[in-house]
PDB file of C-alpha atoms in Angstrom:
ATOM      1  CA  UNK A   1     114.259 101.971  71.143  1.00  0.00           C
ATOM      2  CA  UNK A   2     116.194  99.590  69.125  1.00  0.00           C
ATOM      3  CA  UNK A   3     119.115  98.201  71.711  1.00  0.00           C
ATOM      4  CA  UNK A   4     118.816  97.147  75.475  1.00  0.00           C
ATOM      5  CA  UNK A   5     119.619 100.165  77.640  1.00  0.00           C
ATOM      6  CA  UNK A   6     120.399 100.323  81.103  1.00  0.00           C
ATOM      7  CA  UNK A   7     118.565 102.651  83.820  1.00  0.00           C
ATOM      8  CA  UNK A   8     117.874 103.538  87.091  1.00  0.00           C
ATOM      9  CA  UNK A   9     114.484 103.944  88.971  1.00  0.00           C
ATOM     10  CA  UNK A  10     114.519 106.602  92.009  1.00  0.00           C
ATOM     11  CA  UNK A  11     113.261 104.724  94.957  1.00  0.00           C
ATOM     12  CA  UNK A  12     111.796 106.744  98.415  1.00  0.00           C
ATOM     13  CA  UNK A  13     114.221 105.926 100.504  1.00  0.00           C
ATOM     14  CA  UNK A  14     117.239 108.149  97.564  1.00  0.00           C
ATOM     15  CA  UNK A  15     118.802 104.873  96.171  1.00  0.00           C
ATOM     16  CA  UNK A  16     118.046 103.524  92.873  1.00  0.00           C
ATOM     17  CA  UNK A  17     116.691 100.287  91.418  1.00  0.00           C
ATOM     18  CA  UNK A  18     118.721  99.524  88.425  1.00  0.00           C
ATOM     19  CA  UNK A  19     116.914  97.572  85.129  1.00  0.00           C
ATOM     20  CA  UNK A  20     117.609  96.757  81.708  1.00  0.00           C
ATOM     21  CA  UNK A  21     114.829  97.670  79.459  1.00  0.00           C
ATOM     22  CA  UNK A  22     115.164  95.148  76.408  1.00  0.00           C
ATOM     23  CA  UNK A  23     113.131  95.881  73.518  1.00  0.00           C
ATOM     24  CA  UNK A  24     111.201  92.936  71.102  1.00  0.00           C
ATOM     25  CA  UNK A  25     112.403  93.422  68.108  1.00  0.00           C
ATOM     26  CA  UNK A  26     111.017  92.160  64.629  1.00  0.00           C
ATOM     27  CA  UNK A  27     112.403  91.956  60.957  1.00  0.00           C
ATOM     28  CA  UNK A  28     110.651  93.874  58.536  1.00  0.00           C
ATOM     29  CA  UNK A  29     110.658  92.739  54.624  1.00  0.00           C
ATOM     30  CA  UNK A  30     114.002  94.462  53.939  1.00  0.00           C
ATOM     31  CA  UNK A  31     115.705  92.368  56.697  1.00  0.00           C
ATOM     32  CA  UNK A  32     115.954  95.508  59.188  1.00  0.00           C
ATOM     33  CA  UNK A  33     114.887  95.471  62.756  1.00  0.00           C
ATOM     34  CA  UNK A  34     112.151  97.332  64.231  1.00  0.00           C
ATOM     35  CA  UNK A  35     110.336  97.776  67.269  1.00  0.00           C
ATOM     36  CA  UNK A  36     107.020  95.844  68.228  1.00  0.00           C
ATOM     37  CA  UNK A  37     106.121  98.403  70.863  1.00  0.00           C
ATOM     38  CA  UNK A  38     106.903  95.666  73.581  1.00  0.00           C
ATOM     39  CA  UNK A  39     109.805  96.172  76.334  1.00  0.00           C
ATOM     40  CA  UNK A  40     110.849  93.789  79.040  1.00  0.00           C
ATOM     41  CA  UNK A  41     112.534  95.083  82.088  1.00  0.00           C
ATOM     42  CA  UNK A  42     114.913  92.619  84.053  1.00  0.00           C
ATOM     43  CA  UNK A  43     117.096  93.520  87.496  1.00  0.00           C
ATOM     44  CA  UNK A  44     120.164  94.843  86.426  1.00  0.00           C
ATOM     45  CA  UNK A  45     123.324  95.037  88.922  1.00  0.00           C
ATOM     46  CA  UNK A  46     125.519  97.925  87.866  1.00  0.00           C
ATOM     47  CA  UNK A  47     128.701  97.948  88.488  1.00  0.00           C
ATOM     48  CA  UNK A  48     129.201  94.235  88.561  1.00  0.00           C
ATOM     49  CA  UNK A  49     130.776  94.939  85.022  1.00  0.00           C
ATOM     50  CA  UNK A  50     127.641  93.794  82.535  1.00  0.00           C
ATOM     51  CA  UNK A  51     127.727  94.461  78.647  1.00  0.00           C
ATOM     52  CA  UNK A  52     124.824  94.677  77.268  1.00  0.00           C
ATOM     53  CA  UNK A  53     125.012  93.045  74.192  1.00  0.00           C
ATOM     54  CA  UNK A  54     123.905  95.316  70.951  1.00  0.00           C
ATOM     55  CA  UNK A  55     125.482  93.846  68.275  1.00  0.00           C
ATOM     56  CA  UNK A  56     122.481  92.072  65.630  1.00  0.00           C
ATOM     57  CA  UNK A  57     121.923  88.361  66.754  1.00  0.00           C
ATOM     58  CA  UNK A  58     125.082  85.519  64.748  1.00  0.00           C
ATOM     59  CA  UNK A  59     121.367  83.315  64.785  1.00  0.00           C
ATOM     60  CA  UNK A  60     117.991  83.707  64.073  1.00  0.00           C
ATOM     61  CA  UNK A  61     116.800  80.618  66.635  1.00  0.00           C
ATOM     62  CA  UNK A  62     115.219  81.956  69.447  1.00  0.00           C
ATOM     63  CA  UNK A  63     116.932  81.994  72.751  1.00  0.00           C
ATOM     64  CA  UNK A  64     114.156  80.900  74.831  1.00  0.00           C
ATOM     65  CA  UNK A  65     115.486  78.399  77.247  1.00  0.00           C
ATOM     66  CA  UNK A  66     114.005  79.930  80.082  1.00  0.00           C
ATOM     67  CA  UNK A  67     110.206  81.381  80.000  1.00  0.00           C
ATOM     68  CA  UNK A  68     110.415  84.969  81.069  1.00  0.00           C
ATOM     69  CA  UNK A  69     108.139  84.220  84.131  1.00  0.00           C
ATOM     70  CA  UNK A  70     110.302  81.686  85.478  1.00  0.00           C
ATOM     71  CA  UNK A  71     113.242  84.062  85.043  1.00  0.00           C
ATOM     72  CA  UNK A  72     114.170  85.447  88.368  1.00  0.00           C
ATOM     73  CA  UNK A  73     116.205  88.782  87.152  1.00  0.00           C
ATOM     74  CA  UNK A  74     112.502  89.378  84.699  1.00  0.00           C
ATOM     75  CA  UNK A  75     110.070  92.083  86.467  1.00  0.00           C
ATOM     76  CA  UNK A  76     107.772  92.765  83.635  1.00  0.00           C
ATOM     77  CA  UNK A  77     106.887  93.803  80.495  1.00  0.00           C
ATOM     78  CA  UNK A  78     105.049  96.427  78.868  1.00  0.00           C
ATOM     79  CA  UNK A  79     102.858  96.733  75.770  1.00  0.00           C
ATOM     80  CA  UNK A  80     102.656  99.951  73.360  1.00  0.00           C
ATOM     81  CA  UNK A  81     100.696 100.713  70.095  1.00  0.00           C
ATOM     82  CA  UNK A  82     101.433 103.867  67.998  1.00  0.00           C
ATOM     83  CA  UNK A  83     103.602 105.080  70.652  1.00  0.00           C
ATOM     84  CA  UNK A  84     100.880 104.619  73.645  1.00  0.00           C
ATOM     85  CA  UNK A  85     100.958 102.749  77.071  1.00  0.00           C
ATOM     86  CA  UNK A  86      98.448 100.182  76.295  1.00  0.00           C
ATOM     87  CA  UNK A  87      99.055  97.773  79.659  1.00  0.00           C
ATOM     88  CA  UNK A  88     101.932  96.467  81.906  1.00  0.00           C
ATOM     89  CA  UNK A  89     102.028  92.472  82.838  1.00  0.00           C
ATOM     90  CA  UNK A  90     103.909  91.865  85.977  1.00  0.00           C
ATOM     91  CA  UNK A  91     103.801  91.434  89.329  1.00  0.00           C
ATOM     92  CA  UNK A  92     107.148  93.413  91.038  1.00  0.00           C
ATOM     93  CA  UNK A  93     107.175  96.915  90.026  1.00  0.00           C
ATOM     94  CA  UNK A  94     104.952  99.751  92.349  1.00  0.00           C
ATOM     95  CA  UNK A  95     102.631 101.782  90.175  1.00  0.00           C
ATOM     96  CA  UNK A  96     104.932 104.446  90.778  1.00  0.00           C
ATOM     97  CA  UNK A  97     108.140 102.343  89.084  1.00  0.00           C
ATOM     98  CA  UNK A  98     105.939 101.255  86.406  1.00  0.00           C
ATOM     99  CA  UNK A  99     104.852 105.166  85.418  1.00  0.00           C
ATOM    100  CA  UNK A 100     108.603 105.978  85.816  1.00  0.00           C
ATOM    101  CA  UNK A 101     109.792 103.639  83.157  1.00  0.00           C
ATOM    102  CA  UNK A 102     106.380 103.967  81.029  1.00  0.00           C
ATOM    103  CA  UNK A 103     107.472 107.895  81.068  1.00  0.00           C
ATOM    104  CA  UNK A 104     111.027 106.547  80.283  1.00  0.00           C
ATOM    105  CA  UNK A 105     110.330 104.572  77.608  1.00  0.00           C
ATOM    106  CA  UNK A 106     107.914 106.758  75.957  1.00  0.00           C
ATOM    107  CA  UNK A 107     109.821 109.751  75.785  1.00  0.00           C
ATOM    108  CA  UNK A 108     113.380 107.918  75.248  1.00  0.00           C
ATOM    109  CA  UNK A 109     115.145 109.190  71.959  1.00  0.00           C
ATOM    110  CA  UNK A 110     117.626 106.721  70.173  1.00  0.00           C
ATOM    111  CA  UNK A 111     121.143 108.790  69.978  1.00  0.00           C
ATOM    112  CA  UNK A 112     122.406 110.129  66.663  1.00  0.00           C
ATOM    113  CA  UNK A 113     125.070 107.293  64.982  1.00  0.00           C
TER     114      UNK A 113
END
């Protein structure tokens, strides 16, 4: 996964839980952007018109005016290697949201361009 995506989480009670999954990205030798197996997942609120923004960064700064932790839209992040759930940090999701979106993201397939 190379671009933020938006998705849903089935809850019990039939409605959904709606997060952005946003990938960490890093730039290889040849200046292209690749995935360092790490995904944060934020509160999203469809339908209130949000554009997730996918177009490559105008600056190289980071944007890191607010620590994830203190962020209250961030739920969490989790770590892969070679493709593999290694751990989840964070303190919101239910086991059963975090296998949902470990399922998610491990099986997610970026669209043909």
């Amino acid at each position: 996964m190379i671009s933020p995506l938006q998705t849903t989480i089935p809850q019990p009670d039939g409605s959904d839980r709606h997060v952005i999954i946003e990938p960490v990205l890093e730039k290889d030798s040849e200046g292209r952007f690749g995935s360092t197996g790490v995904y944060k997942v934020f509160k999203d609120a469809f339908g209130d018109e949000t554009h997730l923004f996918t177009e490559p960064l105008e600056s190289e700064a980071p944007a890191d005016d607010l620590p994830d932790e203190q962020n209250p839209d961030y739920l969490g992040k989790f770590v892969f290697e070679n493709r593999e759930l290694q751990h989840f940090e964070g303190q919101v999701l239910s086991l059963a949201e975090q296998a949902y979106l470990a399922v998610f993201i491990e099986s997610y397939q970026e669209p043909d361009i």
